[in-house]
Each structure stands twice: as structure tokens, then as C-alpha cells.
Short mmCIF file of C-alpha atoms in Angstrom, two decimals:
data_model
loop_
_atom_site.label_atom_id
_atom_site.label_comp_id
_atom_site.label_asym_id
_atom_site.label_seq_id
_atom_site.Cartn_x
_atom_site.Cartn_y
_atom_site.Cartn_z
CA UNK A 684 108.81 118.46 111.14
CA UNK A 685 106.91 121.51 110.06
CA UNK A 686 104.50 121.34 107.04
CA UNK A 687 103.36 123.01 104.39
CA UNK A 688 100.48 125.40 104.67
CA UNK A 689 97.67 126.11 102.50
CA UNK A 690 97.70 129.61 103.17
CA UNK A 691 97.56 132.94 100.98
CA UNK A 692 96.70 131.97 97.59
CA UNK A 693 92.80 132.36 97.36
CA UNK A 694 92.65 129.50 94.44
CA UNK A 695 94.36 127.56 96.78
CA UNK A 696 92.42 128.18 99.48
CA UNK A 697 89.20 128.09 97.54
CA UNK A 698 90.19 124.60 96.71
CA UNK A 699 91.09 123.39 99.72
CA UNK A 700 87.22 124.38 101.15
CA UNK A 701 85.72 122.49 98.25
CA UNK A 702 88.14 119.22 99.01
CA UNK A 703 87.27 119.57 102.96
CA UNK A 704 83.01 119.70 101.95
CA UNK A 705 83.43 117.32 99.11
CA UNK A 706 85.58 114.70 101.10
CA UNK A 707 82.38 114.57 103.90
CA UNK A 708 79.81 114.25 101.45
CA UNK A 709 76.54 112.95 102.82
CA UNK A 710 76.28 110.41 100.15
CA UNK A 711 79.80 109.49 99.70
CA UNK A 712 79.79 110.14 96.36
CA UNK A 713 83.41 109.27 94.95
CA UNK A 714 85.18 111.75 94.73
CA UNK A 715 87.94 112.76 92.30
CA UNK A 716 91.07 114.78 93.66
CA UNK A 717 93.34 116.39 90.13
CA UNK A 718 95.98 118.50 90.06
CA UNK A 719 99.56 118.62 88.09
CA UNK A 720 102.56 116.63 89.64
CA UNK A 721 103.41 117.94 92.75
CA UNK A 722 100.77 120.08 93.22
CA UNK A 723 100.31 118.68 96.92
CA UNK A 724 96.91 116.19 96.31
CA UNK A 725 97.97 113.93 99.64
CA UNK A 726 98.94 117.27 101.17
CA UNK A 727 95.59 118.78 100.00
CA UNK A 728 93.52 115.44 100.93
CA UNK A 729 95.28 115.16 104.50
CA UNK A 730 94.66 118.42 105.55
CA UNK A 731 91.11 118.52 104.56
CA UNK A 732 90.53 115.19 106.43
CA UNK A 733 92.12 116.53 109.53
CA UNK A 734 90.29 119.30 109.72
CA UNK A 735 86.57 117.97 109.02
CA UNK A 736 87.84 114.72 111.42
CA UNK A 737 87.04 116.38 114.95
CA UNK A 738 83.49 116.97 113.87
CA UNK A 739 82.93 113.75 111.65
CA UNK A 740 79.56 111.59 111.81
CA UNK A 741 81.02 107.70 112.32
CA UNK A 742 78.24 107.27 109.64
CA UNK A 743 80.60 109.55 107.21
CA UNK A 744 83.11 106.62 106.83
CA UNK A 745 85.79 109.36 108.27
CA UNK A 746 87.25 107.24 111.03
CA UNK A 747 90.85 106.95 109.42
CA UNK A 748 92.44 107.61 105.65
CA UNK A 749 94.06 105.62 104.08
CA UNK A 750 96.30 106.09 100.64
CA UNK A 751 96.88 103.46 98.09
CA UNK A 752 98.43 103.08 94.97
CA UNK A 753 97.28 100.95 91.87
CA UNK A 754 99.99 98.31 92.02
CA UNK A 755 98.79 97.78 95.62
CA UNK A 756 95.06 97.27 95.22
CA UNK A 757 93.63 93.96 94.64
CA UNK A 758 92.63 92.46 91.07
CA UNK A 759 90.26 89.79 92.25
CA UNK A 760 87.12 90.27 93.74
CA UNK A 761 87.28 88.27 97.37
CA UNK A 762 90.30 90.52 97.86
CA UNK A 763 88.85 93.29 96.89
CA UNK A 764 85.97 92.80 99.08
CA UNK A 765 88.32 91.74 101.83
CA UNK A 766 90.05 95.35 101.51
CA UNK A 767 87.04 97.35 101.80
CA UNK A 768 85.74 95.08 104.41
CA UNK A 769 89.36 96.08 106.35
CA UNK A 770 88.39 99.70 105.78
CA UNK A 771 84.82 99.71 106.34
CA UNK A 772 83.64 103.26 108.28
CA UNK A 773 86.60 104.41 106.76
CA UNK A 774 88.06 106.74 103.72
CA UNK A 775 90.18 104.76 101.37
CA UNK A 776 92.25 107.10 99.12
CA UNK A 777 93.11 105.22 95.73
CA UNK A 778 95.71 107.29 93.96
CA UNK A 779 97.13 107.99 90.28
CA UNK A 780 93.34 106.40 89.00
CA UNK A 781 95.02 106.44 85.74
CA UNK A 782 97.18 103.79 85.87
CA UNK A 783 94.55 101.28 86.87
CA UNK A 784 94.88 98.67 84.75
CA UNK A 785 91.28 97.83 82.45
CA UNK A 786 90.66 94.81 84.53
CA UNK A 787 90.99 96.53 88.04
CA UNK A 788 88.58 99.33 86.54
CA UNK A 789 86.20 96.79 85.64
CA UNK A 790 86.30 95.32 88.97
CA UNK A 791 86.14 98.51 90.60
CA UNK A 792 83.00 99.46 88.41
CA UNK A 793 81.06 96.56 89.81
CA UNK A 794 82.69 97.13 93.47
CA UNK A 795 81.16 100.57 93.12
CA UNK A 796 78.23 99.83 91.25
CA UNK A 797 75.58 100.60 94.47
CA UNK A 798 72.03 102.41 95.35
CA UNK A 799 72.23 102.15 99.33
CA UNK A 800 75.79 104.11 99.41
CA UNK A 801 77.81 101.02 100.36
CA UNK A 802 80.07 98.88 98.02
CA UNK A 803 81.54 95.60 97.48
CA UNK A 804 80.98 92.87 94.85
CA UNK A 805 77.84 91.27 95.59
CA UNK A 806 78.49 92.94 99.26
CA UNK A 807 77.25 96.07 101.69
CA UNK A 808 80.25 97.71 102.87
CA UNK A 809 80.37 101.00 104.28
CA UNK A 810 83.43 102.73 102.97
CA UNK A 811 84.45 105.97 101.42
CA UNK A 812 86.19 106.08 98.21
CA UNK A 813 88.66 108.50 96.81
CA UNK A 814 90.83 108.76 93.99
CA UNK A 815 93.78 111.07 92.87
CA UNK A 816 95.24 111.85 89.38
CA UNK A 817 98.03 114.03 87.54
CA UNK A 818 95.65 114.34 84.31
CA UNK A 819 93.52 116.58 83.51
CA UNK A 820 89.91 116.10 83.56
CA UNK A 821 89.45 116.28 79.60
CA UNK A 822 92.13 114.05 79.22
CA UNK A 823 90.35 111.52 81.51
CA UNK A 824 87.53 111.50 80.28
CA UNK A 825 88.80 110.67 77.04
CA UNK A 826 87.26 106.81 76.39
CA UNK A 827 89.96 104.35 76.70
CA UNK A 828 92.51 106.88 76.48
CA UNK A 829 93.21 106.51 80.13
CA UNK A 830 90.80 105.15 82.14
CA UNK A 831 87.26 103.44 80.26
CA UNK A 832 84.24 105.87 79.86
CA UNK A 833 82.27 103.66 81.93
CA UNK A 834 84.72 104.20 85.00
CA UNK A 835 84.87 107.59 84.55
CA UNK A 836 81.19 108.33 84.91
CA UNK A 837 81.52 105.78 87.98
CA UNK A 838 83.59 107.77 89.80
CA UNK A 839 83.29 111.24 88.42
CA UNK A 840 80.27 112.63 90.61
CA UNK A 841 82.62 115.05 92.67
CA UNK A 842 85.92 116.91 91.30
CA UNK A 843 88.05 119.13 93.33
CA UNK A 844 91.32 120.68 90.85
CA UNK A 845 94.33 121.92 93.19
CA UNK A 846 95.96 124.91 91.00
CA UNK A 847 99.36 124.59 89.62
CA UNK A 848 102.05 127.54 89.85
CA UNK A 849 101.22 127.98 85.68
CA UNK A 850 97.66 129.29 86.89
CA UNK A 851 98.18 130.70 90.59
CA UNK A 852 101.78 131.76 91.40
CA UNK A 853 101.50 134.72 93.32
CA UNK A 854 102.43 132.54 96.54
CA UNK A 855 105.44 131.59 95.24
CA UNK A 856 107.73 133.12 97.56
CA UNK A 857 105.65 132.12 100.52
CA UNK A 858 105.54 128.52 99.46
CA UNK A 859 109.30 127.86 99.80
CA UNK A 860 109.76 129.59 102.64
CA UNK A 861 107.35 127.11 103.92
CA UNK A 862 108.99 124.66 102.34
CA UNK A 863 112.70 125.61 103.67
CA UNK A 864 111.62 125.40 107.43
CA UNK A 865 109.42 121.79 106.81
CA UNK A 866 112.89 120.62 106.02
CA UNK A 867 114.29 121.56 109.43
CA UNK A 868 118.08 121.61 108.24
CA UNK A 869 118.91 123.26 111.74
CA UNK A 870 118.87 119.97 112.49
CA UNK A 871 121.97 119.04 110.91
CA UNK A 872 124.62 118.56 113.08
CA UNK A 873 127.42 120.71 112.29
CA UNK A 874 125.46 122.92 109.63
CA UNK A 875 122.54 124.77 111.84
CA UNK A 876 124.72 128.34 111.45
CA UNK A 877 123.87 127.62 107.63
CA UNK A 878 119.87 126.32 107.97
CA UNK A 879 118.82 130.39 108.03
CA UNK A 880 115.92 131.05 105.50
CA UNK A 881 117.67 132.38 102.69
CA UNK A 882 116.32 136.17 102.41
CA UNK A 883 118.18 136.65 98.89
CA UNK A 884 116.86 139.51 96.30
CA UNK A 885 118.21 137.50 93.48
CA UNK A 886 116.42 133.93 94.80
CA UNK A 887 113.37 135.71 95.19
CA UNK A 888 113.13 136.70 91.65
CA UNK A 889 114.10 133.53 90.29
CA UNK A 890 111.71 132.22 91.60
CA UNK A 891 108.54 134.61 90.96
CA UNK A 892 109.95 134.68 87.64
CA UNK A 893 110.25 131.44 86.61
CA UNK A 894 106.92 129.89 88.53
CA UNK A 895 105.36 129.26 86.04
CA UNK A 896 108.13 127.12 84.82
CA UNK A 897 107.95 124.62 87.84
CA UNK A 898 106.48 121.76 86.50
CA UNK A 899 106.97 119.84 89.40
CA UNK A 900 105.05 122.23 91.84
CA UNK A 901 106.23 121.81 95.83
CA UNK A 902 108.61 118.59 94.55
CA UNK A 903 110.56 121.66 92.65
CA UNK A 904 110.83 124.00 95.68
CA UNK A 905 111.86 120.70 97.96
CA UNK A 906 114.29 120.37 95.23
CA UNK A 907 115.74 124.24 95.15
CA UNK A 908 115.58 124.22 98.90
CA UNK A 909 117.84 121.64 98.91
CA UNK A 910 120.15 122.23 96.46
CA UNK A 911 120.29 126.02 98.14
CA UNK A 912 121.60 124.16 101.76
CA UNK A 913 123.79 121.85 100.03
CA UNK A 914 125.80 124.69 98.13
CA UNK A 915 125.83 126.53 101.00
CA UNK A 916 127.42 124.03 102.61
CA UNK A 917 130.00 123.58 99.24
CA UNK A 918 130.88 127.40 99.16
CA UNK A 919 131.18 128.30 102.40
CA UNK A 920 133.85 125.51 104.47
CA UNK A 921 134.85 126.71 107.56
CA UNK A 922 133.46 130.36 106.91
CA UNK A 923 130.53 130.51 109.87
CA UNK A 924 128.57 133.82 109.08
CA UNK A 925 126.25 134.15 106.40
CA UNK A 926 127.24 136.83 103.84
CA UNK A 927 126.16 138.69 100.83
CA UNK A 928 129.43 137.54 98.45
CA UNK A 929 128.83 134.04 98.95
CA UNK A 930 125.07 134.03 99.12
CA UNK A 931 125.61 135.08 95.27
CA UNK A 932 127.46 132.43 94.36
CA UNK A 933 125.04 129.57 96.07
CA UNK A 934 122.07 131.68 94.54
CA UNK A 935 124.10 131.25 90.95
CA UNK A 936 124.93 127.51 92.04
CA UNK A 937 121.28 126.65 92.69
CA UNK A 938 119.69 128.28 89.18
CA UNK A 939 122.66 126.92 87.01
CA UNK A 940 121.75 123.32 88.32
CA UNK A 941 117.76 123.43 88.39
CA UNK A 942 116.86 123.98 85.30
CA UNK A 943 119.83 121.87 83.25
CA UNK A 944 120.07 119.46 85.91
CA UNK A 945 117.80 118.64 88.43
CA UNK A 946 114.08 119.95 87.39
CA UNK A 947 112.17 116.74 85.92
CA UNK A 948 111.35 117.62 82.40
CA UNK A 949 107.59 116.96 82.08
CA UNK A 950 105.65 116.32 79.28
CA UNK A 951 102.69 118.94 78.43
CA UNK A 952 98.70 118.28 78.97
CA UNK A 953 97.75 120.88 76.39
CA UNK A 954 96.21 118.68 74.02
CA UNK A 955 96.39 121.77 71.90
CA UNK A 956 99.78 121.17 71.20
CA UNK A 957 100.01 118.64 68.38
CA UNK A 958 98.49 120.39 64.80
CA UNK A 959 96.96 117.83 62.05
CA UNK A 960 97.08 118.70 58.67
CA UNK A 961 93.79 118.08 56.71
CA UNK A 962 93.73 116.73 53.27
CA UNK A 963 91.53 118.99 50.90
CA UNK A 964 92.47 122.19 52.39
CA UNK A 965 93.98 125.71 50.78
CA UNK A 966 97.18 126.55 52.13
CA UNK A 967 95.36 129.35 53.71
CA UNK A 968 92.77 127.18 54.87
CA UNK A 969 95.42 124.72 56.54
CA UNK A 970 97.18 128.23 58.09
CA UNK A 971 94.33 130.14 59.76
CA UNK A 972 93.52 126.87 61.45
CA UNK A 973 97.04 126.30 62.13
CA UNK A 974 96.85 130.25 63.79
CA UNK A 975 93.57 129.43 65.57
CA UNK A 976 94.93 126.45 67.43
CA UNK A 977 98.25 128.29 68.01
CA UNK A 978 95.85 130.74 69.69
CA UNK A 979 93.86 128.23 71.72
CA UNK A 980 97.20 126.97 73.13
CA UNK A 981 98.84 129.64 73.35
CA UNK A 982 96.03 130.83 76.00
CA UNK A 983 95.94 127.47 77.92
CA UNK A 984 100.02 127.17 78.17
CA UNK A 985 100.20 130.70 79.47
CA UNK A 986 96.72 131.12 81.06
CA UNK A 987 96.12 134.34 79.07
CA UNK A 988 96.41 135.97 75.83
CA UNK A 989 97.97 138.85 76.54
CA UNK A 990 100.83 137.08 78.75
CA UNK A 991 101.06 134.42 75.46
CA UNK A 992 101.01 137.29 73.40
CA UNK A 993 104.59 138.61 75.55
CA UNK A 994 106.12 135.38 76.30
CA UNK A 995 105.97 134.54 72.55
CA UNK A 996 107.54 137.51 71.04
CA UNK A 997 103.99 138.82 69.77
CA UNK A 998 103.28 142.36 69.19
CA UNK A 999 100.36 143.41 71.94
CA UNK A 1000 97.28 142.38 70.20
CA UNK A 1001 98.37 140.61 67.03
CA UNK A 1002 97.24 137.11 68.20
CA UNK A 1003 93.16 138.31 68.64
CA UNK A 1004 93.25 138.55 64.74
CA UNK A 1005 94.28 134.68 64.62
CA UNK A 1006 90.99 133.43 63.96
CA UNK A 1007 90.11 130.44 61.80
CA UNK A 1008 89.42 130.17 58.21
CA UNK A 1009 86.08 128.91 57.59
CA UNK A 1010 86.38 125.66 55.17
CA UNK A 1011 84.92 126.94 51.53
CA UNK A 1012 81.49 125.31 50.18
CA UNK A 1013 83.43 124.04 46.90
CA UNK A 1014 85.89 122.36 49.53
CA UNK A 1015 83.15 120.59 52.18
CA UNK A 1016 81.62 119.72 48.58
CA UNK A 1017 84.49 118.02 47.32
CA UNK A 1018 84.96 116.39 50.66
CA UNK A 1019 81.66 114.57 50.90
CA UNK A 1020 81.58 113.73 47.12
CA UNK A 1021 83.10 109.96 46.82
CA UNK A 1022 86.07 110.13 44.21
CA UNK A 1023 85.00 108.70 40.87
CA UNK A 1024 86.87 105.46 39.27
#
């Protein structure tokens, strides 16, 4: 089966060099591996592996990678030990860190907790440790929000952030073409006249113009790719040639579905998107700091103000003069002074 390839997009790319010097790290430092869902972290982490594993020092703990997930990894500290033990000279990939529970963070902490570069509780093994999450870094390191601040500063020392299409879609097109031949449809018996790379004007610019929208990064294009052989299949019965007529009506088939249907609806990580009223405040004071944060997240959401500023319904330029009212002296005053009885 053919894979994806990190190739084209220089974020991407960029990325992707920082994951494969990071994941060899002299120290073995943890590392930390973030990037929205589907953004292709185990994709990301297993190519970076691969190619830094020819040329690995034994002493690098790169002999063989291993992913687990939360629900897998011990909560008691013999097991624990007996893991690492199992994967000592080895890189052990822990993913979605924030769903550890509080008591397998605290267990971890200790496991972690070393000055020689090995771990274990009250043990020296030589591992590598890794971890993977959906969240964003400022929501991480949130205490107790997710994960506890003591964790986070345990296993924090190296980040790596793989973009997602809302910041770095310009290999859009690229990306499910990739995507198209790792499913190798031609391998479908009785449908390989239909497992051609669709080459359709109107797919194309659904999908550069609604990138941005995938929140589900590669998992969306898997899921476009396959709704697009699956209608194809549906529309065209016995007909054997590929044509323009009923390319339009798959193409149709496929964007009426995704979005309504089939495209995971995922909940935002702009924690600039929930506004709290202030007691104590002018109406004008509670509505230039309403504009200010509308500002803030308008800019993260779209990645720029001028794109916010279209995708909105703004005139050009109108939201630079959304700045925030400074709270009045008489107000901070009347905040600080305790209410009389």
C-alpha cells in the first residue's frame, strides 16, 4: 500500500526536520508531538524514525517504536517498570497524553523523574519517551485543565507542532492525490476501470476552497476519497469509461454528503471563543472588549486579519479599529473599594 508523503508544503516539511532531530535527541529529552486531529502525528513520528533509524547510535534508545495509548499503559508501578524494562534501548510512543488519567501522570512523573537520562520507579532503564496530543500547547499547559502542571513541565522539554490545513493548505490538492493512490482501489476486483485519480476541475476547487474547513485533516481526505470511489461505483453500473457527465454527478454526490453527513463536527481550540461579561463595566466598556476579543479570534480562527476580515463579511480594514476600551479610573476605583453595609 502506498503512503502518504510529507512532501511540498514547507511548514510541513519544516516540521517534519524538527520531529526527525528532536526524536534522536542526545539526552532523550521527552519529547512532545501536537497537532489537530488527523493531522498525521503517527504518520509524522514514523517517518521521522525511519529515516534517522539507518544511522541511529544503539545508545539513542532507537532500536524499535513503539505506540501506545493511555488505556493501555500500566497504573501501578512494577508494571510500569516492567514495560519500560520490555522496551529498554527503545522509543516508546505514548499517545493522546491528555487523557492520562491524574494517577497515571503521577506515576509517570516519578517514572520520569531522572538525572542520568534513564527512567523507572526507583529503577535505571534506558528508554526513550514520547508523547502525542490533539491540544494545543496553551491548552495543555493549562494546570489541571488537562494534564497537572507538574507533568507538563516533566515532559515538555521538546515540542514539535505538525500544521493543520487552517494554517498551511496550499498542498491540498497534492495531499489527496496522495491519499487516493495509498488506498489502492485498483485493487478491487471488478472496479479497477473506476480506481483512476479523479482529475475533476470542480473536485479540485472544493477542495482548495474549503481546506480550511477540514477539521479532520488526512482522516477527511481518506473520507472524500472514499466516498468519491464509492459513488462512482453508484452512478456509473455497467457504464466502463470514465466521463465528464457522470464525473459531475459523483463530484456533486461527494460534496452534498461531506459536509452534512460524513465530516466529524469538531469542537474549536480557540479559547478565544467564549466572551465573559464583567460586572462594573459601561456598556461601551463591556463592547470594545467584546470587539477586541472578536479581533483576537477572529485572527487565530482564520490565521489572519485580513482573510477574517473577508470571511466575516467585514469591510477591508474595519476590524484594525477594534481595539479595547481601557477600564475608567472611577470604575477600577469602584472595583477595589469593598461595598459598604
Amino acid at each position: 500500500m502506498n503512503e502518504i508523503k510529507f512532501i511540498g508544503s514547507p511548514l510541513r516539511m519544516q516540521a517534519l526536520q524538527k520531529l526527525k532531530v528532536f526524536l534522536g535527541n542526545p539526552g532523550k529529552f521527552c519529547l512532545i508531538v501536537l497537532g489537530s486531529r488527523g493531522s498525521g502525528k503517527h504518520f509524522a513520528i514514523e517517518t521521522a524514525y525511519s529515516e534517522i533509524f539507518q544511522n541511529a547510535d544503539k545508545d539513542l534508545c532507537l532500536e524499535d517504536l513503539k505506540f501506545i495509548e493511555p488505556n493501555d499503559l500500566p497504573v501501578e508501578a512494577d508494571a510500569l517498570n516492567e514495560l519500560f524494562k520490555e522496551w529498554e534501548h527503545k522509543t516508546l510512543v505514548i499517545e493522546d497524553v491528555e487523557e492520562l488519567t491524574d494517577e497515571q501522570q503521577k506515576l509517570l512523573f516519578k517514572a520520569l523523574s531522572t538525572t542520568d537520562g534513564t527512567f523507572g520507579i526507583g529503577k535505571s532503564i534506558n528508554l526513550r519517551i514520547v508523547f502525542t496530543s490533539s491540544k494545543s500547547a496553551d491548552a495543555l499547559r493549562t494546570d489541571k485543565d488537562l494534564i497537572l502542571g507538574l507533568f507538563w513541565d516533566r515532559i515538555s522539554q521538546l515540542i514539535v507542532e505538525l500544521p493543520s490545513y487552517k494554517k498551511d493548505d496550499e498542498n491540498i490538492l497534492q495531499d489527496f492525490y496522495s491519499t487516493w493512490n495509498k488506498m489502492s482501489f485498483e485493487k478491487t476486483k471488478g472496479y479497477k476501470h473506476l480506481s483512476g485519480t479523479p482529475k475533476n476541475p470542480t473536485l479540485e476547487r472544493f477542495l482548495e476552497e474549503n481546506a480550511k474547513k477540514f477539521e479532520g485533516g488526512f482522516r477527511d481526505l481518506d473520507k472524500i476519497a472514499c466516498l468519491y470511489f464509492n459513488y462512482r461505483i453508484l452512478h456509473y453500473g455497467s457504464q466502463k469509461k470514465i466521463i465528464d457527465e457522470i464525473e459531475k454527478k459523483v463530484v456533486k454526490s461527494v460534496t452534498d454528503d461531506f459536509f452534512s453527513k460524513s465530516q466529524m463536527q469538531g469542537s474549536s481550540d480557540n479559547d478565544e471563543s467564549v466572551y465573559q461579561f464583567q460586572v462594573g463595566l459601561t456598556h461601551q466598556e463591556l463592547l470594545g472588549r467584546y470587539k477586541m476579543q472578536l479581533r483576537r479570534w477572529a485572527v487565530k480562527e482564520y490565521g489572519g486579519l485580513g482573510i477574517a476580515e473577508k470571511k466575516l463579511g467585514f469591510k477591508p480594514g474595519s476590524m484594525k479599529n477594534y481595539v479595547e476600551t481601557k477600564v475608567t479610573t472611577k470604575h477600577k476605583a469602584n472595583e477595589a473599594k469593598p461595598k459598604q453595609k
